[in-house]
Short mmCIF file of C-alpha atoms in Angstrom, two decimals:
data_model
loop_
_atom_site.label_atom_id
_atom_site.label_comp_id
_atom_site.label_asym_id
_atom_site.label_seq_id
_atom_site.Cartn_x
_atom_site.Cartn_y
_atom_site.Cartn_z
CA MET A 183 -2.75 -34.49 59.73
CA GLN A 184 -6.24 -35.81 60.39
CA VAL A 185 -8.94 -33.20 60.75
CA ARG A 186 -12.24 -34.29 62.24
CA PHE A 187 -15.44 -33.40 60.37
CA GLY A 188 -17.01 -32.00 63.56
CA VAL A 189 -14.12 -29.60 64.05
CA VAL A 190 -14.33 -28.37 60.45
CA LEU A 191 -18.09 -27.88 60.80
CA ILE A 192 -17.72 -25.92 64.06
CA SER A 193 -14.95 -23.82 62.48
CA VAL A 194 -17.10 -22.99 59.44
CA ILE A 195 -20.09 -22.07 61.62
CA THR A 196 -17.90 -19.92 63.89
CA VAL A 197 -16.29 -18.12 60.96
CA LEU A 198 -19.64 -17.43 59.28
CA VAL A 199 -21.43 -16.31 62.44
CA GLY A 200 -18.43 -14.19 63.48
CA ALA A 201 -18.07 -12.54 60.06
CA VAL A 202 -21.81 -11.76 59.79
CA THR A 203 -21.90 -10.35 63.34
CA VAL A 204 -18.85 -8.15 62.74
CA LEU A 205 -20.27 -6.87 59.46
CA GLY A 206 -23.67 -6.33 61.05
CA LEU A 207 -22.20 -4.38 63.95
CA LEU A 208 -19.81 -2.43 61.74
CA LEU A 209 -22.21 -1.57 58.95
CA GLY A 210 -25.52 -1.95 60.77
CA ASP A 211 -26.30 1.74 61.22
CA SER A 212 -25.46 2.48 57.59
CA ILE A 213 -27.89 -0.17 56.40
CA ILE A 214 -30.69 1.30 58.46
CA THR A 215 -30.07 4.98 57.77
CA GLY A 216 -28.46 4.77 54.35
CA GLU A 217 -25.78 7.18 55.54
CA GLY A 218 -22.13 6.88 56.44
CA LEU A 219 -18.96 6.18 54.52
CA PHE A 220 -19.97 2.68 53.48
CA ALA A 221 -23.45 3.59 52.25
CA ASP A 222 -22.47 3.19 48.55
CA VAL A 223 -20.78 -0.16 49.12
CA ILE A 224 -23.77 -1.37 51.07
CA VAL A 225 -26.10 -0.77 48.11
CA ILE A 226 -24.56 -3.91 46.56
CA LEU A 227 -25.08 -5.85 49.76
CA THR A 228 -28.56 -4.63 50.63
CA ARG A 229 -30.05 -8.02 49.92
CA ILE A 230 -28.07 -9.50 52.82
CA PRO A 231 -29.60 -8.27 56.08
CA PHE A 232 -26.33 -8.26 58.08
CA ALA A 233 -27.72 -6.04 60.82
CA ASP A 234 -30.78 -8.24 61.36
CA LEU A 235 -28.68 -11.41 61.38
CA ALA A 236 -26.20 -9.86 63.82
CA ALA A 237 -29.09 -8.85 66.08
CA VAL A 238 -30.41 -12.43 66.00
CA PHE A 239 -26.97 -13.83 66.88
CA LEU A 240 -26.58 -11.33 69.71
CA ARG A 241 -30.04 -12.18 71.07
CA LEU A 242 -29.10 -15.89 70.92
CA SER A 243 -25.89 -15.19 72.85
CA VAL A 244 -27.87 -13.34 75.54
CA LEU A 245 -30.16 -16.37 75.76
CA MET A 246 -27.13 -18.64 76.10
CA ILE A 247 -25.78 -16.47 78.91
CA ALA A 248 -29.08 -16.90 80.77
CA VAL A 249 -28.91 -20.66 80.27
CA THR A 250 -25.34 -20.78 81.62
CA MET A 251 -26.62 -19.11 84.81
CA LEU A 252 -28.72 -22.24 85.39
CA ALA A 253 -25.66 -24.35 84.59
CA GLY A 254 -23.69 -22.38 87.19
CA MET A 255 -26.34 -22.95 89.86
CA ALA A 256 -26.40 -26.67 89.07
CA ASN A 257 -22.59 -26.69 89.19
CA LEU A 258 -22.58 -25.23 92.72
CA ILE A 259 -25.03 -27.85 93.97
CA PHE A 260 -23.18 -30.75 92.29
CA VAL A 261 -19.86 -29.64 93.80
CA HIS A 262 -21.29 -29.55 97.34
CA PHE A 263 -23.37 -32.73 97.02
CA GLY A 264 -20.21 -34.41 95.71
CA ARG A 265 -18.31 -33.25 98.78
CA LEU A 266 -21.04 -34.56 101.08
CA ARG A 267 -20.62 -37.99 99.47
CA GLN A 268 -16.79 -38.06 99.80
CA ARG A 269 -15.85 -40.48 102.58
CA GLU A 270 -12.31 -39.20 103.14
CA LEU A 271 -13.39 -35.56 103.54
CA ARG A 272 -13.17 -34.09 107.05
CA LEU A 273 -16.40 -33.67 108.98
CA SER A 274 -15.94 -29.89 109.25
CA ARG A 275 -15.77 -29.62 105.43
CA LYS A 276 -18.88 -31.76 105.06
CA LEU A 277 -20.65 -29.60 107.61
CA PHE A 278 -19.72 -26.51 105.60
CA SER A 279 -21.13 -28.05 102.42
CA PHE A 280 -24.27 -29.12 104.30
CA ILE A 281 -24.81 -25.57 105.60
CA PHE A 282 -24.16 -24.25 102.11
CA VAL A 283 -26.83 -26.48 100.58
CA LEU A 284 -29.31 -25.47 103.30
CA VAL A 285 -28.59 -21.74 102.82
CA TYR A 286 -28.75 -22.15 99.03
CA PHE A 287 -32.24 -23.61 99.01
CA GLY A 288 -33.29 -21.35 101.91
CA THR A 289 -32.31 -18.24 99.94
CA ILE A 290 -34.22 -19.45 96.88
CA ALA A 291 -37.28 -20.13 99.07
CA VAL A 292 -37.06 -16.66 100.67
CA TYR A 293 -36.69 -15.01 97.25
CA ILE A 294 -39.69 -16.88 95.81
CA ASN A 295 -41.78 -16.06 98.89
CA SER A 296 -40.87 -12.37 99.02
CA ARG A 297 -38.59 -10.64 96.55
CA THR A 298 -38.00 -7.73 98.95
CA ASN A 299 -36.77 -10.07 101.69
CA GLY A 300 -34.55 -11.84 99.18
CA LEU A 301 -32.92 -8.57 98.18
CA ARG A 302 -32.61 -7.57 101.86
CA LEU A 303 -30.78 -10.84 102.48
CA LEU A 304 -28.38 -9.92 99.69
CA ASP A 305 -27.83 -6.41 101.09
CA ASP A 306 -27.50 -7.45 104.73
CA VAL A 307 -25.34 -10.52 104.26
CA GLN A 308 -23.42 -10.40 101.01
CA VAL A 309 -22.65 -6.67 100.98
CA ALA A 310 -21.56 -6.80 104.63
CA LEU A 311 -19.30 -9.77 103.92
CA GLU A 312 -17.81 -8.09 100.86
CA SER A 313 -17.10 -4.95 102.92
CA ALA A 314 -15.30 -7.08 105.51
CA PHE A 315 -13.22 -8.63 102.76
CA ALA A 316 -12.38 -5.18 101.40
CA GLY A 317 -10.83 -4.44 104.81
CA LEU A 318 -8.94 -7.72 104.69
CA LEU A 319 -7.74 -6.85 101.20
CA PHE A 320 -6.15 -3.66 102.56
CA PHE A 321 -4.10 -5.68 105.06
CA ALA A 322 -3.17 -8.25 102.40
CA LEU A 323 -1.91 -5.44 100.16
CA VAL A 324 0.14 -3.81 102.93
CA TYR A 325 1.56 -7.18 104.01
CA GLY A 326 2.33 -7.97 100.39
CA ALA A 327 4.16 -4.66 99.95
CA VAL A 328 6.28 -5.46 103.00
CA ARG A 329 7.05 -8.90 101.57
CA ILE A 330 8.22 -7.67 98.15
CA MET A 331 11.78 -6.97 99.23
CA HIS A 332 12.01 -10.10 101.39
CA ARG A 333 11.83 -12.43 98.41
CA GLU A 334 14.44 -10.85 96.17
CA VAL A 335 15.83 -7.33 95.81
CA THR A 336 15.90 -6.25 92.18
CA LEU A 337 16.08 -2.80 90.61
CA TYR A 338 12.45 -3.00 89.43
CA ARG A 339 11.15 -4.09 92.84
CA LEU A 340 13.10 -1.25 94.46
CA LEU A 341 11.55 1.17 91.99
CA PHE A 342 8.11 -0.29 92.72
CA VAL A 343 8.49 0.19 96.48
CA LEU A 344 9.88 3.71 96.06
CA THR A 345 6.92 4.66 93.84
CA LEU A 346 4.54 3.14 96.38
CA LEU A 347 6.14 5.19 99.17
CA LEU A 348 5.95 8.32 97.03
CA VAL A 349 2.23 7.79 96.39
CA LEU A 350 1.55 7.17 100.09
CA LEU A 351 3.60 10.23 101.15
CA ALA A 352 1.84 12.47 98.62
CA ALA A 353 -1.51 11.35 100.04
CA LEU A 354 -0.62 12.56 103.55
CA PRO A 355 -2.56 15.66 104.64
CA PHE A 356 0.53 17.52 105.88
CA PRO A 357 1.73 20.95 104.78
CA GLY A 358 5.20 21.38 103.30
CA LEU A 359 4.99 18.42 100.94
CA GLY A 360 5.13 20.64 97.86
CA LEU A 361 8.14 18.97 96.25
CA ILE A 362 6.79 15.48 96.92
CA SER A 363 3.40 16.48 95.47
CA ARG A 364 5.07 17.88 92.34
CA VAL A 365 7.15 14.70 91.86
CA TYR A 366 4.00 12.61 92.48
CA ASN A 367 2.04 14.59 89.88
CA TRP A 368 4.81 14.17 87.32
CA VAL A 369 5.18 10.44 88.04
CA MET A 370 1.43 9.91 87.65
CA ALA A 371 1.16 12.07 84.51
CA VAL A 372 4.19 10.80 82.58
CA PRO A 373 5.72 7.37 83.44
CA VAL A 374 2.60 5.83 85.03
CA GLU A 375 0.29 7.07 82.26
CA ALA A 376 2.73 5.97 79.54
CA GLY A 377 3.30 2.56 81.15
CA ALA A 378 -0.42 1.97 81.63
CA LYS A 379 -1.15 2.91 78.01
CA GLY A 380 1.69 0.69 76.81
CA ILE A 381 0.36 -2.33 78.71
CA LEU A 382 -3.21 -1.68 77.54
CA LEU A 383 -2.03 -1.25 73.93
CA GLY A 384 -0.25 -4.61 74.13
CA ILE A 385 -3.39 -6.30 75.48
CA ALA A 386 -5.54 -4.58 72.84
CA LEU A 387 -3.22 -5.73 70.01
CA ALA A 388 -3.22 -9.31 71.32
CA THR A 389 -7.01 -9.23 71.68
CA LEU A 390 -7.48 -7.89 68.14
CA LEU A 391 -5.10 -10.43 66.64
CA THR A 392 -6.77 -13.29 68.51
CA GLY A 393 -10.17 -12.05 67.31
CA VAL A 394 -9.08 -11.79 63.68
CA ARG A 395 -7.47 -15.25 63.76
CA VAL A 396 -10.58 -16.79 65.31
CA LEU A 397 -12.71 -15.07 62.64
CA VAL A 398 -10.60 -16.40 59.76
CA GLY A 399 -10.42 -19.87 61.34
CA GLN A 400 -6.67 -19.88 62.02
CA ASP A 401 -7.08 -20.35 65.79
CA ARG A 402 -9.44 -23.23 66.40
CA SER A 403 -9.17 -23.18 70.16
CA TYR A 404 -12.90 -23.88 70.37
CA GLY A 405 -12.73 -27.10 68.41
CA GLN A 406 -9.44 -28.97 68.81
CA MET B 185 -21.46 4.25 64.82
CA ASP B 186 -20.10 7.42 63.18
CA THR B 187 -18.10 7.39 59.95
CA ILE B 188 -14.69 8.02 61.56
CA THR B 189 -15.15 5.10 63.97
CA GLN B 190 -16.40 2.86 61.15
CA LEU B 191 -13.39 3.76 59.01
CA SER B 192 -10.91 3.33 61.89
CA VAL B 193 -12.25 -0.09 62.90
CA PHE B 194 -12.39 -1.21 59.27
CA VAL B 195 -8.79 -0.08 58.54
CA ILE B 196 -7.40 -1.62 61.76
CA LEU B 197 -9.15 -4.93 61.08
CA LEU B 198 -7.94 -4.95 57.45
CA VAL B 199 -4.32 -4.14 58.41
CA ILE B 200 -4.26 -6.88 61.06
CA PHE B 201 -5.95 -9.32 58.69
CA PHE B 202 -3.42 -8.77 55.88
CA LEU B 203 -0.41 -8.69 58.21
CA ASN B 204 -1.62 -11.92 59.73
CA ILE B 205 -1.84 -13.58 56.29
CA VAL B 206 1.46 -12.17 54.98
CA ILE B 207 3.52 -12.99 58.07
CA SER B 208 1.93 -16.43 58.38
CA ILE B 209 3.02 -17.21 54.79
CA LEU B 210 6.48 -15.65 55.13
CA ARG B 211 7.29 -17.42 58.39
CA ARG B 212 5.73 -20.77 57.53
CA ARG B 213 9.11 -22.41 56.97
CA GLN B 214 11.02 -20.36 59.54
CA ALA B 215 11.47 -21.38 63.16
CA VAL B 216 10.11 -18.75 65.53
CA ASN B 217 12.43 -17.85 68.39
CA LEU B 218 10.47 -16.93 71.50
CA ARG B 219 11.85 -14.56 74.11
CA PRO B 220 12.05 -16.20 77.54
CA ILE B 221 9.10 -15.52 79.88
CA GLU B 222 9.81 -16.64 83.44
CA ALA B 223 6.18 -17.47 84.22
CA TYR B 224 5.89 -19.89 81.28
CA GLU B 225 9.31 -21.39 82.00
CA ALA B 226 7.99 -22.27 85.47
CA ILE B 227 4.95 -24.19 84.17
CA PRO B 228 6.74 -27.58 83.78
CA ASP B 229 8.01 -27.28 87.36
CA LEU B 230 4.56 -26.39 88.67
CA THR B 231 2.82 -29.22 86.82
CA GLY B 232 5.61 -31.63 87.84
CA LEU B 233 5.19 -30.60 91.46
CA SER B 234 1.43 -31.09 91.19
CA VAL B 235 1.83 -34.61 89.78
CA GLU B 236 4.55 -35.72 92.22
CA ALA B 237 2.96 -34.30 95.36
CA ALA B 238 -0.61 -35.21 94.29
CA ARG B 239 -1.70 -31.64 94.87
CA PRO B 240 -4.03 -30.15 92.26
CA LEU B 241 -3.28 -26.99 90.31
CA HIS B 242 -5.84 -24.24 90.59
CA ILE B 243 -6.40 -22.22 87.41
CA ALA B 244 -8.80 -19.27 87.54
CA TYR B 245 -10.58 -17.26 84.84
CA GLY B 246 -11.53 -14.46 87.23
CA ASN B 247 -14.10 -12.28 85.53
CA ALA B 248 -13.06 -13.29 82.01
CA ALA B 249 -16.07 -14.72 80.19
CA ALA B 250 -17.51 -15.24 76.74
CA GLY B 251 -20.20 -12.77 75.72
CA ALA B 252 -18.54 -9.78 77.35
CA ASP B 253 -15.60 -7.55 76.40
CA THR B 254 -13.34 -10.21 77.89
CA THR B 255 -14.45 -12.91 75.42
CA LEU B 256 -11.09 -13.22 73.70
CA LEU B 257 -9.27 -13.14 77.03
CA ALA B 258 -11.52 -16.02 78.14
CA LEU B 259 -10.45 -17.92 74.99
CA ALA B 260 -6.79 -17.23 75.85
CA THR B 261 -7.36 -18.48 79.40
CA SER B 262 -9.05 -21.58 77.99
CA GLU B 263 -5.97 -22.23 75.87
CA PHE B 264 -3.81 -21.81 78.99
CA ILE B 265 -6.02 -24.29 80.88
CA ASN B 266 -5.93 -26.77 78.03
CA GLN B 267 -2.15 -26.69 77.64
CA THR B 268 -1.46 -26.84 81.39
CA ALA B 269 -4.07 -29.50 82.22
CA ARG B 270 -2.58 -31.79 79.54
CA GLN B 271 0.56 -32.02 81.66
CA THR B 272 -1.29 -32.99 84.84
CA THR B 273 -3.63 -35.68 83.46
CA ILE B 274 -1.16 -38.41 84.48
CA GLY B 275 -1.34 -37.33 88.13
CA ASP B 276 -3.75 -38.32 90.87
CA ALA B 277 -4.84 -34.75 91.58
CA PRO B 278 -6.84 -33.31 88.68
CA THR B 279 -6.53 -29.60 87.92
CA ILE B 280 -9.30 -27.46 89.39
CA VAL B 281 -10.67 -24.57 87.31
CA THR B 282 -12.69 -21.72 88.82
CA ALA B 283 -14.66 -18.98 87.08
CA ASN B 284 -16.50 -15.96 88.46
CA GLU B 285 -18.91 -15.87 85.53
CA THR B 286 -21.18 -18.77 84.61
CA VAL B 287 -20.52 -18.18 80.90
CA ALA B 288 -16.93 -19.31 81.43
CA ILE B 289 -17.99 -22.70 82.82
CA PRO B 290 -18.72 -24.34 79.41
CA LEU B 291 -15.40 -22.96 78.12
CA GLY B 292 -13.55 -24.40 81.11
CA VAL B 293 -15.29 -27.77 80.83
CA ASP B 294 -14.48 -27.94 77.10
CA SER B 295 -10.82 -27.00 77.65
CA MET B 296 -10.42 -29.65 80.34
CA ARG B 297 -12.26 -32.27 78.29
CA ARG B 298 -9.98 -31.61 75.31
CA ALA B 299 -6.92 -31.85 77.57
CA TYR B 300 -7.98 -35.28 78.86
CA GLU B 301 -8.99 -36.41 75.36
CA SER B 302 -5.58 -35.48 73.97
CA GLN B 303 -3.94 -37.71 76.57
CA ASN B 304 -6.47 -40.57 76.08
CA ALA B 305 -7.65 -40.17 79.66
CA THR B 306 -11.27 -39.14 79.11
CA ASP B 307 -12.47 -41.58 81.78
CA GLN B 308 -10.61 -39.56 84.43
CA PHE B 309 -12.25 -36.28 83.48
CA ASN B 310 -14.70 -34.97 86.05
CA GLU B 311 -16.80 -31.92 85.09
CA VAL B 312 -17.19 -30.93 88.75
CA ASN B 313 -13.53 -29.85 88.74
CA VAL B 314 -14.68 -26.77 86.82
CA ARG B 315 -16.40 -24.65 89.46
CA TRP B 316 -18.38 -21.45 89.63
CA TYR B 317 -17.26 -19.00 92.28
CA PRO B 318 -19.82 -16.18 92.01
CA GLY B 319 -17.87 -12.96 91.83
CA GLY B 320 -20.06 -10.40 93.49
CA GLU B 321 -19.58 -6.71 92.85
CA ASN B 322 -15.82 -6.55 93.46
CA SER B 323 -14.99 -10.26 93.04
CA LEU B 324 -14.13 -10.36 96.74
CA ALA B 325 -16.59 -13.18 97.43
CA ALA B 326 -14.88 -15.24 94.73
CA ALA B 327 -11.46 -14.42 96.21
CA ALA B 328 -12.74 -15.61 99.60
CA GLY B 329 -13.82 -18.86 97.94
CA MET B 330 -10.40 -19.26 96.36
CA MET B 331 -8.79 -18.77 99.77
CA ALA B 332 -10.96 -21.55 101.19
CA LEU B 333 -10.10 -23.75 98.19
CA GLN B 334 -6.47 -23.80 99.32
CA SER B 335 -7.25 -25.68 102.54
CA ASP B 336 -10.17 -27.68 101.11
CA GLU B 337 -8.26 -29.18 98.21
CA ASN B 338 -4.62 -28.76 99.33
CA ILE B 339 -3.82 -26.82 96.16
CA GLY B 340 -0.25 -27.22 94.83
CA ALA B 341 -0.07 -23.91 92.94
CA HIS B 342 -2.44 -21.11 91.99
CA LEU B 343 -2.46 -19.92 88.39
CA LEU B 344 -4.65 -16.82 88.05
CA VAL B 345 -4.78 -16.05 84.35
CA GLY B 346 -7.74 -13.91 83.32
CA SER B 347 -9.46 -10.77 84.51
CA PHE B 348 -8.69 -9.85 88.12
CA GLY B 349 -8.45 -6.75 90.25
CA ALA B 350 -6.70 -6.14 93.54
CA GLU B 351 -8.32 -9.30 94.97
CA ILE B 352 -5.25 -11.18 93.69
CA ALA B 353 -3.63 -9.96 96.94
CA LEU B 354 -5.96 -12.18 99.01
CA VAL B 355 -5.02 -15.30 97.03
CA ALA B 356 -1.35 -14.26 97.12
CA ASP B 357 -1.58 -13.99 100.89
CA ILE B 358 -3.00 -17.49 101.39
CA ALA B 359 -0.55 -18.93 98.82
CA HIS B 360 2.36 -17.33 100.68
CA ARG B 361 1.13 -18.61 104.06
CA GLN B 362 0.91 -22.18 102.72
CA ASP B 363 4.18 -21.82 100.80
CA ARG B 364 2.52 -22.43 97.44
CA PRO B 365 3.67 -20.72 94.24
CA LEU B 366 1.43 -18.14 92.56
CA LEU B 367 1.42 -17.33 88.85
CA ALA B 368 -0.79 -14.37 88.01
CA GLY B 369 -1.70 -12.11 85.11
CA SER B 370 -4.66 -9.86 84.44
CA ASP B 371 -6.00 -7.62 81.70
CA ARG B 372 -6.87 -5.00 84.34
CA LEU B 373 -4.19 -2.56 85.45
CA GLU B 374 -4.83 -2.86 89.19
CA GLY B 375 -4.66 -6.64 88.88
CA GLN B 376 -1.43 -6.35 86.87
CA ALA B 377 0.16 -4.15 89.52
CA VAL B 378 -0.75 -6.48 92.39
CA ALA B 379 0.32 -9.53 90.36
CA TYR B 380 3.68 -7.95 89.55
CA ALA B 381 4.29 -7.13 93.20
CA LEU B 382 2.99 -10.26 94.89
CA ALA B 383 3.06 -13.18 92.45
CA ASP B 384 6.06 -15.49 92.21
CA TYR B 385 5.58 -15.59 88.46
CA PRO B 386 3.78 -12.54 87.03
CA LEU B 387 2.48 -12.38 83.46
CA ILE B 388 2.60 -8.85 82.07
CA GLY B 389 0.24 -7.41 79.46
CA ASP B 390 -0.28 -9.54 76.36
CA GLU B 391 1.80 -12.42 77.76
CA ILE B 392 -1.48 -13.97 78.94
CA PHE B 393 -2.32 -14.63 75.29
CA GLN B 394 0.87 -16.63 74.59
CA ALA B 395 0.09 -19.91 76.39
CA GLY B 396 -0.26 -21.86 73.13
CA SER B 397 3.20 -20.80 71.96
CA TYR B 398 5.07 -21.30 75.20
CA ILE B 399 3.38 -24.21 76.98
CA GLY B 400 1.99 -26.01 73.96
CA ASN B 401 5.06 -25.43 71.78
CA ASN B 402 2.63 -25.23 68.85
CA ASP B 403 3.90 -23.78 65.54
CA ARG B 404 0.57 -22.15 64.72
CA PHE B 405 0.56 -20.27 68.01
CA LYS B 406 4.24 -19.45 67.66
CA ARG B 407 3.49 -17.72 64.37
CA ARG B 408 0.79 -15.75 66.17
CA THR B 409 3.41 -14.59 68.67
CA ALA B 410 5.67 -13.54 65.79
CA ILE B 411 2.81 -11.58 64.23
CA LEU B 412 2.06 -9.93 67.56
CA ASP B 413 5.71 -8.90 67.93
CA THR B 414 5.63 -7.39 64.43
CA LEU B 415 2.40 -5.54 65.24
CA ARG B 416 3.97 -4.20 68.42
CA TRP B 417 6.94 -2.86 66.48
CA LEU B 418 4.65 -1.31 63.87
CA THR B 419 2.58 0.36 66.61
CA ALA B 420 5.74 1.73 68.23
CA LEU B 421 6.94 3.06 64.85
CA ALA B 422 3.50 4.59 64.19
CA ILE B 423 3.58 6.36 67.59
CA LEU B 424 7.10 7.64 66.85
CA GLY B 425 6.00 8.76 63.39
CA VAL B 426 3.01 10.67 64.77
CA MET B 427 5.24 12.25 67.40
CA ILE B 428 7.83 13.38 64.84
CA PHE B 429 5.10 14.65 62.52
CA THR B 430 3.47 16.62 65.36
CA LEU B 431 6.82 18.08 66.43
CA THR B 432 7.75 19.13 62.91
CA ALA B 433 4.26 20.51 62.20
CA THR B 434 4.27 22.61 65.36
CA GLY B 435 7.95 23.53 64.99
CA GLY B 436 8.78 21.97 68.37
CA ALA B 437 6.64 24.51 70.21
#
């Protein structure tokens, strides 16, 4: 199997930077205070400033995040300029992209001119739009719940709908729902809590394993 | 960081590190049998449909991004993008990737570039097919953008594999209206619940991380799946052990 030099180099850099950052974050406080369980072990390693190096790497990553914001803004503009140039695209779509470009530069101009007005624009337009979409989301969820049984009736889907009905019934402000409330409380405290923790544990294990394998260079998804 | 946390993190990392090494060596010569996952079994059909009908696939990161607590999820999504996009490079409709966070854009571009490179089709790769859909506070603005994407680009199938909340319902709605399949998985519980209920092909829990094993059919990733299965069994046994110990210590009271 041929392995490219560039990939090996990137892997080595990633492994080194990752290992130093983990050590710096894990042992950082001990290095500074000289306390903690690993204080004795760290005496041997005091000449390697893991915490300082980790802090440098973290500061660099914050800088990179800021740079990617610029990349994102450029990406938006390229996408819409590209659409304006497409001959086969419908006029309505081109008009949308044209309005987008105008609003984009207009918002930047407003923000540069007056920061308060820029933030007001965000509050008055974006927050209002997001609220409208939150309402739409409610209908999409209800419509989706209705659709579940249309596609295919399985035991798990039936259980899902029954649980959904139970939750909705328990939320009703009517008296005499004592039994339903008790069942609801039990369902939320035992099966829902256990299921949620199970799913989160699975995700946490997969995340940890992926992290360890990236750190030891076994998963080179960033290079090849 | 206090001593208990330091010790716990150190022990967990060490255990996973050694298990990873040991199982990798033990299973090097063994074939790894993967349990069937419906969502991954549907990928060849979805990519085939995309190529034949010249309708692009839409793969979304959601809020998964490098530099945050979803960094490794973003890497998993990138692997998913890479493996899926490889299968659509021969088609006329290139896969479209969207991300709510700008930090995910370089990851998406790199994954797509590698996919085209692997199929010797670098000249067809267009960076503009990786797009930023600013998320906003609840990612609803991004979901609105994804809804518009359906009619703008005549999307063949939506594959939402990353970090999503209930906004999956909006994409599921538009996908259903246009009769397009939806594959969805999220690291967030509310996203998982909506995906399970509304997606044609839901990915549950850690299944998001298995793209390399299932789509790519890669031995290295298959071994990772085997290690993950072993870790899951060990965790279950540890929970049972703690439960039995607690019951015996308290005398069942």
